[in-house]
Short mmCIF file of C-alpha atoms and ligand atoms in Angstrom, two decimals:
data_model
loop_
_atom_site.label_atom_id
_atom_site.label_comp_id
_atom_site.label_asym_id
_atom_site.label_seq_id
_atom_site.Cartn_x
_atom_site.Cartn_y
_atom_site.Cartn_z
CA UNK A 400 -16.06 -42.96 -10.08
CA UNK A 401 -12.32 -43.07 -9.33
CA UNK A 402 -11.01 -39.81 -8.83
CA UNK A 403 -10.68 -37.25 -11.56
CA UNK A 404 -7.35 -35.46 -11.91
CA UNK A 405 -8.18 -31.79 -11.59
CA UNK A 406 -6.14 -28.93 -13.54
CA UNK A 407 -6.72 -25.20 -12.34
CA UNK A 408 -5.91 -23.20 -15.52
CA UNK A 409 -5.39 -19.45 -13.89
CA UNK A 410 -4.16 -16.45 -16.98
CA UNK A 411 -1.66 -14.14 -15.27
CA UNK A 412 -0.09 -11.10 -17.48
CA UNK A 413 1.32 -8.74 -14.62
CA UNK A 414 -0.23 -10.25 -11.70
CA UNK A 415 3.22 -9.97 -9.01
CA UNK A 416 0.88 -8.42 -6.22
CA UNK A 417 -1.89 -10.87 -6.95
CA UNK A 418 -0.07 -13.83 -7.42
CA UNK A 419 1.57 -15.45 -3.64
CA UNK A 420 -1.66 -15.19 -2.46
CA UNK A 421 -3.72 -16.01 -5.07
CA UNK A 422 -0.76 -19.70 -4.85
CA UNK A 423 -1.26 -19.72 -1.60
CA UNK A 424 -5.37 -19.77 -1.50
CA UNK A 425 -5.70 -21.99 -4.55
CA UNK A 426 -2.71 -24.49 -2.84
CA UNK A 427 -5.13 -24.79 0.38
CA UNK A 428 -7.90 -25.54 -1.72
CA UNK A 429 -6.53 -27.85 -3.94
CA UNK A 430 -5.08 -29.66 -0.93
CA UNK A 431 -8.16 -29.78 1.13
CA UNK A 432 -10.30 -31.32 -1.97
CA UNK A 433 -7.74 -33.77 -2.08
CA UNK A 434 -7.91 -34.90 1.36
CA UNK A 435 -11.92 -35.30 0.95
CA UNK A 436 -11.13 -37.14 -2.15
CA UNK A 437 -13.61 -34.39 -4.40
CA UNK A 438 -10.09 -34.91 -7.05
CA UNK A 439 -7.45 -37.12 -7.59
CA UNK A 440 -3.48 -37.07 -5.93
CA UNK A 441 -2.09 -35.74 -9.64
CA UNK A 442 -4.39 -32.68 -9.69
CA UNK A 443 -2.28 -29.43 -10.36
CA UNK A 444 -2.34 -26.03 -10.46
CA UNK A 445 -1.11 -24.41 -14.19
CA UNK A 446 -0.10 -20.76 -14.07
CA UNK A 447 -0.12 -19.31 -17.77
CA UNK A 448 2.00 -16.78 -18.03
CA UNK A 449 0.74 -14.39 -21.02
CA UNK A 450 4.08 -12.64 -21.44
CA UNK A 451 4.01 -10.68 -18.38
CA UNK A 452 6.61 -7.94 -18.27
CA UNK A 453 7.17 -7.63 -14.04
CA UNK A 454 8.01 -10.28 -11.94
CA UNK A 455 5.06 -12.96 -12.84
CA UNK A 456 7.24 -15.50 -14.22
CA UNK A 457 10.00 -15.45 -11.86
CA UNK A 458 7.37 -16.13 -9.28
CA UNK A 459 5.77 -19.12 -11.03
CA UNK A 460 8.89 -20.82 -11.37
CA UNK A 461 9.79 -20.42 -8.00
CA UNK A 462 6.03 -21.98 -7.05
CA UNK A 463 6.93 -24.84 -9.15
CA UNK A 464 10.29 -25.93 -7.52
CA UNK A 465 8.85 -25.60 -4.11
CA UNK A 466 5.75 -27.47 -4.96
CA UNK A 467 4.91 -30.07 -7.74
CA UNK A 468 1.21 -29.45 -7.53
CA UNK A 469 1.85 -26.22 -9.36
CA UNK A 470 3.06 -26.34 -13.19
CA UNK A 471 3.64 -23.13 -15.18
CA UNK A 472 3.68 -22.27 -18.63
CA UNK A 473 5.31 -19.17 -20.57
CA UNK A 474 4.15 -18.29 -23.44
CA UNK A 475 6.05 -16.55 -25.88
CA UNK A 476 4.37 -12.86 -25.88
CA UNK A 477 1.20 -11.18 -24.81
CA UNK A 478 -1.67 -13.16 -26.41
CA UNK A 479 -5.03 -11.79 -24.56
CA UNK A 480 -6.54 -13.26 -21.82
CA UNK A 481 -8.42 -15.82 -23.95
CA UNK A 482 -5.93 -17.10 -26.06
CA UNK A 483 -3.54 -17.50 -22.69
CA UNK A 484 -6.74 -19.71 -21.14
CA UNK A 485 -7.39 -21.47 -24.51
CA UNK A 486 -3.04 -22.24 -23.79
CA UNK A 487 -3.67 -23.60 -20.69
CA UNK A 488 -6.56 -25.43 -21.45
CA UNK A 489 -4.92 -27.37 -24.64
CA UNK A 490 -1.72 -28.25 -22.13
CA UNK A 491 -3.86 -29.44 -19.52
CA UNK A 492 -6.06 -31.59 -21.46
CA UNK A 493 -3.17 -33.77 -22.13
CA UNK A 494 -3.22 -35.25 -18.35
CA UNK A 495 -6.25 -33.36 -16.49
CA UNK A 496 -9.70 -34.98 -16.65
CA UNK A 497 -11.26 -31.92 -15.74
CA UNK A 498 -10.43 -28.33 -15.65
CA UNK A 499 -11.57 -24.98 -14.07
CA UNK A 500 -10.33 -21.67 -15.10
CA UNK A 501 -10.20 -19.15 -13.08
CA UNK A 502 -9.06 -15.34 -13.02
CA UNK A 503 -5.61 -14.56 -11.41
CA UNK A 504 -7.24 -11.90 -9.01
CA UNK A 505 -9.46 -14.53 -7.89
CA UNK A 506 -11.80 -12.05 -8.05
CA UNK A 507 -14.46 -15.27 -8.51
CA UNK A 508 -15.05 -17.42 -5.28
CA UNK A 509 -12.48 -20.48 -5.25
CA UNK A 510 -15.00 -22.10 -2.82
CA UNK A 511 -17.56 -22.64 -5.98
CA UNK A 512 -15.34 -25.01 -7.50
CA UNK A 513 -16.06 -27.86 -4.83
CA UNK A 514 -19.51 -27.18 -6.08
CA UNK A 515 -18.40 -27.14 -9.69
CA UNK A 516 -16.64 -30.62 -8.70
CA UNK A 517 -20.00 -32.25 -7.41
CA UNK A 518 -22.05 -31.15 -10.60
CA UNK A 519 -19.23 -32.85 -12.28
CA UNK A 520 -19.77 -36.00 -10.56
CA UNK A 521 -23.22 -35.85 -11.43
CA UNK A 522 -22.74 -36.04 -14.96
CA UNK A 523 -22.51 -32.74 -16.39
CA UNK A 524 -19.58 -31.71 -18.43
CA UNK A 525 -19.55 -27.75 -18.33
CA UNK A 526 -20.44 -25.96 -15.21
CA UNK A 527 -20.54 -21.99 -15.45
CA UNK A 528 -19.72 -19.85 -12.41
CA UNK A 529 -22.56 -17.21 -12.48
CA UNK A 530 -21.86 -14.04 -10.48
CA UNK A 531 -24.65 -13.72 -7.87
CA UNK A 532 -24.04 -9.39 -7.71
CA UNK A 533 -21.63 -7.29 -8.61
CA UNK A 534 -22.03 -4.79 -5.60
CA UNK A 535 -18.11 -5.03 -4.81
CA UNK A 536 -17.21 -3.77 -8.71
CA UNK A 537 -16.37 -0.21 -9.11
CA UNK A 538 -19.85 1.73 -10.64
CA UNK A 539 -17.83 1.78 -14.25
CA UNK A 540 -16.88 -1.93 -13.95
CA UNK A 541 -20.59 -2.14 -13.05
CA UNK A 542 -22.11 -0.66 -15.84
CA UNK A 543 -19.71 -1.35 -18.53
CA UNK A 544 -20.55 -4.79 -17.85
CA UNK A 545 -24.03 -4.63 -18.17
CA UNK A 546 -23.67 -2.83 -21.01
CA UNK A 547 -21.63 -5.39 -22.51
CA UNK A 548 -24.11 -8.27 -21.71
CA UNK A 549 -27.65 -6.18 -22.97
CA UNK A 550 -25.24 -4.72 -26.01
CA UNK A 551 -24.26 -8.80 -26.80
CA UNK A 552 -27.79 -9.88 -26.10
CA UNK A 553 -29.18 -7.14 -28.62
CA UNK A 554 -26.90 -8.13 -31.18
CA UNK A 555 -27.76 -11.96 -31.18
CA UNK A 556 -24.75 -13.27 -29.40
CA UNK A 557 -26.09 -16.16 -26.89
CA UNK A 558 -23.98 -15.70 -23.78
CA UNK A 559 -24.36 -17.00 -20.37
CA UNK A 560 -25.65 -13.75 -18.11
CA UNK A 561 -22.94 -13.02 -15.72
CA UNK A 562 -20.62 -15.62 -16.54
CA UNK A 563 -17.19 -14.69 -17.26
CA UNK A 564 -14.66 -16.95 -17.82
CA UNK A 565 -14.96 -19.06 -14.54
CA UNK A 566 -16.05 -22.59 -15.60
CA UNK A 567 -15.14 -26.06 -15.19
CA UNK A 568 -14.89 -28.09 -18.44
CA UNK A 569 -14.40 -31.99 -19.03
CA UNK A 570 -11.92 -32.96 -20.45
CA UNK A 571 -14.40 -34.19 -23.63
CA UNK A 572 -15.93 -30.87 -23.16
CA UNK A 573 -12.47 -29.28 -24.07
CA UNK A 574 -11.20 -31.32 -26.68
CA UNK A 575 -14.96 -30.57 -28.70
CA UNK A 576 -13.91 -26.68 -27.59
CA UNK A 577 -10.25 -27.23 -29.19
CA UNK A 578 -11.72 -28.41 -32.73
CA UNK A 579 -13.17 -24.40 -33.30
CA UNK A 580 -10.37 -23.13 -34.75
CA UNK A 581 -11.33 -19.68 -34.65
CA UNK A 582 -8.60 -16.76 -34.40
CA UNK A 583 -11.55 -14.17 -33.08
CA UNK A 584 -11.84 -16.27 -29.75
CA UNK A 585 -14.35 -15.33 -27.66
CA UNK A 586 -14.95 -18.40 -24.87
CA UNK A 587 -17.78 -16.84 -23.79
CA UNK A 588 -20.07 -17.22 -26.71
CA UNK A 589 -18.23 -20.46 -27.88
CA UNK A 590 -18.66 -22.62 -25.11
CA UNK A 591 -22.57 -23.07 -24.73
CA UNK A 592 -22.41 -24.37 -28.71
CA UNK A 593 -20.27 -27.05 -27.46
CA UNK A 594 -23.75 -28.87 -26.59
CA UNK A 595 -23.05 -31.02 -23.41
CA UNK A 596 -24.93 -30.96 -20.21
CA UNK A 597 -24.25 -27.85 -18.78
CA UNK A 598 -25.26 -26.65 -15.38
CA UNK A 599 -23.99 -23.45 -13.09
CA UNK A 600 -23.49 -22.49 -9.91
CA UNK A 601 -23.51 -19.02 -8.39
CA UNK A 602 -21.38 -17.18 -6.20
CA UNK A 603 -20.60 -13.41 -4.67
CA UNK A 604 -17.86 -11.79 -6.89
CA UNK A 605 -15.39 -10.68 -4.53
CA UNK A 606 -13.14 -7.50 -4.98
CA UNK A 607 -10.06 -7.87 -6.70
CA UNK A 608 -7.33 -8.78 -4.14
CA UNK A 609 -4.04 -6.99 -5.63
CA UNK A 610 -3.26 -5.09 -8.84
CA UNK A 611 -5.70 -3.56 -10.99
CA UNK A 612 -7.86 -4.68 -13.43
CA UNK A 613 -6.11 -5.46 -17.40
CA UNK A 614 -8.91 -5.14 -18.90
CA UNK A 615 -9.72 -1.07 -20.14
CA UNK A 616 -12.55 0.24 -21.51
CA UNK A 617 -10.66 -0.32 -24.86
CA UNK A 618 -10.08 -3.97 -24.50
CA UNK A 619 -13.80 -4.06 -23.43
CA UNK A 620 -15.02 -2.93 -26.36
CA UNK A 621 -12.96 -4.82 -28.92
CA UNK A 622 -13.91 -8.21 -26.57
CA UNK A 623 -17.31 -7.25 -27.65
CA UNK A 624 -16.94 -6.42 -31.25
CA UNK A 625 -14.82 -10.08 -31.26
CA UNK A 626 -18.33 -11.02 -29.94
CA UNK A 627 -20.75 -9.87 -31.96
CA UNK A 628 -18.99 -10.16 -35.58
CA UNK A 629 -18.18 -14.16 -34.23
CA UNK A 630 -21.26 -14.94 -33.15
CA UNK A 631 -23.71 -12.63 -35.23
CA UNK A 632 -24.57 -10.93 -38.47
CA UNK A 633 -27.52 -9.10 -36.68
CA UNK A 634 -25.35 -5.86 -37.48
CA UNK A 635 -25.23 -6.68 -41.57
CA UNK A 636 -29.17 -6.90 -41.27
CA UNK A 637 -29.67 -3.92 -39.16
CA UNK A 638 -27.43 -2.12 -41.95
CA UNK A 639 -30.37 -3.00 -44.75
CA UNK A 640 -32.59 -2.06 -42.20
CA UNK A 641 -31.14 1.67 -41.74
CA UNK A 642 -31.54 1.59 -45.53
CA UNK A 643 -35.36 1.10 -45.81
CA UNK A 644 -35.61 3.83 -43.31
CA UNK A 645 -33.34 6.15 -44.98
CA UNK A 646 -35.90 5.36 -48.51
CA UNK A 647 -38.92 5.92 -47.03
CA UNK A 648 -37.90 9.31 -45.14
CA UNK A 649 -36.16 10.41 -48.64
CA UNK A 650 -39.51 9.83 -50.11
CA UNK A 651 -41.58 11.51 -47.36
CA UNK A 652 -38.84 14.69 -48.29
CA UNK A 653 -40.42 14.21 -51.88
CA UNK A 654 -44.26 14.56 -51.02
CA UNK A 655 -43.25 17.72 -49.33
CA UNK A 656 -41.34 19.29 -51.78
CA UNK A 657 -44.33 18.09 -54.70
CA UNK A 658 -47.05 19.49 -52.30
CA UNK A 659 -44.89 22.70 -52.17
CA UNK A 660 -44.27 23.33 -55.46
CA UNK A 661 -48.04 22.40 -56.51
CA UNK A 662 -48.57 25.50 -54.39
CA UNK A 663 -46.84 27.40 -55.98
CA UNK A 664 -44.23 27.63 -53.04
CA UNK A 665 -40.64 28.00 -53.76
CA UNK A 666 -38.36 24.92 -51.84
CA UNK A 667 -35.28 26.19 -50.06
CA UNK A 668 -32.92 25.10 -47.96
CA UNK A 669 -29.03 25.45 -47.49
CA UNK A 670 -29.22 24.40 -44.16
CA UNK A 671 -31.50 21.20 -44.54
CA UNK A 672 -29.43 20.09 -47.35
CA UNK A 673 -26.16 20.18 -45.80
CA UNK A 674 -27.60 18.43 -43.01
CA UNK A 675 -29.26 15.78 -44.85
CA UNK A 676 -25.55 15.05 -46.41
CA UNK A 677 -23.83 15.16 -43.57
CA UNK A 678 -26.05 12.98 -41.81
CA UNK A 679 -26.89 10.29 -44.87
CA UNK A 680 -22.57 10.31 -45.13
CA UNK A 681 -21.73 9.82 -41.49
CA UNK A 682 -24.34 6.53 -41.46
CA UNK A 683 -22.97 5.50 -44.70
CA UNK A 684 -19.44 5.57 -42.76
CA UNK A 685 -20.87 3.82 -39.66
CA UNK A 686 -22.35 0.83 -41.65
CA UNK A 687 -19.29 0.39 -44.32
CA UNK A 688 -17.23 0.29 -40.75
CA UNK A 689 -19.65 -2.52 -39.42
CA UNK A 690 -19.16 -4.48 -43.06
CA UNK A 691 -15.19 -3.79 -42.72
CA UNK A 692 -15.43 -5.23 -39.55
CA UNK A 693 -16.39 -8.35 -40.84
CA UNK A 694 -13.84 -8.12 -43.35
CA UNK A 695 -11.47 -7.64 -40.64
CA UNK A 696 -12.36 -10.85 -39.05
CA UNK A 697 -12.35 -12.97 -42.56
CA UNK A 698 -8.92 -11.42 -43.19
CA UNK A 699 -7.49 -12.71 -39.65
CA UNK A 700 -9.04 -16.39 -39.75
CA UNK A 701 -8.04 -16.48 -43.36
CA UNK A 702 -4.40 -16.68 -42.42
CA UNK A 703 -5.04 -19.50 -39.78
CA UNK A 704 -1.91 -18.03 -37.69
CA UNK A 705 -1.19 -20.07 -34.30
CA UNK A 706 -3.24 -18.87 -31.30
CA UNK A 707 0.10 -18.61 -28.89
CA UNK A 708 3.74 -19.82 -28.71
CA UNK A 709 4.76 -21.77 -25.94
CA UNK A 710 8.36 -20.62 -24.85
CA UNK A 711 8.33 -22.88 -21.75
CA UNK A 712 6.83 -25.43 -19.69
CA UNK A 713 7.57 -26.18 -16.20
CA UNK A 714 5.82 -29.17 -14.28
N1 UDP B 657 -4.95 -11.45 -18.54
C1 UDP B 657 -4.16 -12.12 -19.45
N2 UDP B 657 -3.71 -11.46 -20.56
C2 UDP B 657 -4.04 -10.15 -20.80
C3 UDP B 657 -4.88 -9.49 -19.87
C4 UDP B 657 -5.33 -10.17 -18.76
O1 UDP B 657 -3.85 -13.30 -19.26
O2 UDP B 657 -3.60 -9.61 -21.82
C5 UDP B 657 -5.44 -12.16 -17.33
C6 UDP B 657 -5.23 -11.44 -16.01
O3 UDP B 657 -3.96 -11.70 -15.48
C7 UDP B 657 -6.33 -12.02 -15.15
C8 UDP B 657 -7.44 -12.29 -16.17
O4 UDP B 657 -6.82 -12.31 -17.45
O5 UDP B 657 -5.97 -13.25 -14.56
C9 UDP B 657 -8.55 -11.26 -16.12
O6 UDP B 657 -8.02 -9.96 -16.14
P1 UDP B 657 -8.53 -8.82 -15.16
O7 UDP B 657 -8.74 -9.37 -13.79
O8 UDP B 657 -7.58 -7.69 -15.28
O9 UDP B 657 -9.91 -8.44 -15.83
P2 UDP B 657 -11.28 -8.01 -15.09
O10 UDP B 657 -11.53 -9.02 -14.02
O11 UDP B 657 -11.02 -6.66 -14.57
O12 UDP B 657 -12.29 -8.06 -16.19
MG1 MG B 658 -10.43 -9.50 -12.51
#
């Protein structure tokens, strides 16, 4: 097989501390893969910069002068970390046989894409980097993570354990991934319906090298909603579900208050009612919320808005 032209997609929104030597690591690499002939002379590096607001961009530009191995693109705003990779990705498919993404912080070992390279060769067109442990991740980070993946798992999203959004794709395996035109993207869940052959390899997350981490506890969370309501309607059936329950303990509530007043005992109860109400409202609330988050999602992929606007390419 001739060599493949290789396009590192990296999603940068504020990453000035991270970035020279995140350049300067992935530069080495890309060089050295070169030189054993793992990817072809026209591989490149393509910094997406998802409207950062400190020095990111400058930066970029100034990578791209001094080195035409490294392209850039701006795009016009803060779009979310998967809309700037599904940017990248759509730009680099236009030249790049294959791609990896990989997190700005490099925060996943750069020396698993060799590896992602061979499985490549051998035929397979996505290749997931799986974290091996997580023991350099703050104990939040930790468990918020695991949360997310049992939460996702319990709610019938399929997602690759420990696999965030470090992969290599083909360039076949990208153009399938470009035809889901969904607004709600969530890569995660998407790409293992794409159907090729799909391998991983593992590796030891490493700590983040500059900067801190974009993603809150808030952005966590609506990640996983954007999960669950694309990928499942588990929470509309646990919602009928709830219902049955709530039926059969209202009619347990009316043997006992027949088997009271058969014997002749009076039924009170100010404090059970209110209780009862309160209760039966607050899970009425919690499952027309789950329904209006559906809604939600219908409403934003009826409008079929663009995913990102490019404001400029450098290469
Ligand atoms: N990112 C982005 N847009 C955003 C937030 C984050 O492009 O709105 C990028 C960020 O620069 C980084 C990657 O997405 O390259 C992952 O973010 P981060 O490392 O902060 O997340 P964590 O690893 O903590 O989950
Ligand atoms: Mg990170």
């Amino acid at each position: 097989m001739a060599c493949s032209v290789l396009a590192i997609v990296v999603p940068c929104y504020n990453e000035q501390d991270a970035l020279p030597q995140t350049n300067q690591r992935l530069l080495t690499l890309l060089g050295g893969m070169m030189r054993d002939s793992l990817v072809g002379e026209n591989s490149y590096i393509l910094y997406v910069d998802d409207g950062s607001r400190d020095e990111t961009w400058p930066l970029i530009a100034g990578y791209c002068e001094a080195n035409r191995r490294v392209r850039g693109l701006k795009l016009a705003g803060n779009v979310d970390h998967q809309n700037a990779l599904m940017a990248g990705l759509e730009t680099a498919r236009e030249d790049a046989d294959v791609t990896v993404t990989i997190d700005a912080d490099l925060q996943d070992d750069i020396r698993a894409i060799p590896d992602m390279l061979e499985k490549y060769r051998d035929g397979c067109d996505i290749v997931y980097g799986v974290r091996r442990g997580r023991a350099s991740d703050s104990v939040f980070k930790r468990t918020t993570a695991r949360l997310f993946y049992r939460f996702m798992d319990a709610m019938g999203a399929r997602t690759v354990y420990n696999h965030a959004d470090f992969r290599l794709m083909s360039r076949r395996a990208v153009d399938a991934l470009c035809r889901y035109e969904e607004r709600n993207l969530f890569l995660r869940g998407l790409v293992p319906l794409i159907g090729y052959r799909t391998d991983s390899v593992s590796y030891d997350r490493l700590e983040r090298q500059a900067g801190e981490s974009k993603y809150s506890l808030g952005k966590m969370l609506s990640l996983a909603v954007d999960g669950v309501t694309s990928f499942s309607v588990k929470p509309l059936r646990l919602i009928f579900y709830l219902g049955v329950l709530f039926l059969l303990i209202s009619l347990g509530i009316l043997a006992y208050v027949i088997v009271a007043l058969c014997q002749g005992r009076g039924v009170q109860g100010w404090a059970s009612l209110m209780l009862s109400i309160w209760f039966v409202g607050g899970c009425l609330l919690v499952c027309m919320s789950i329904i209006a988050a559906y809604i939600g999602r219908i409403y934003t992929e009826g409008k079929h808005r663009p995913r990102y606007n490019i404001e400029q390419y450098l290469k």
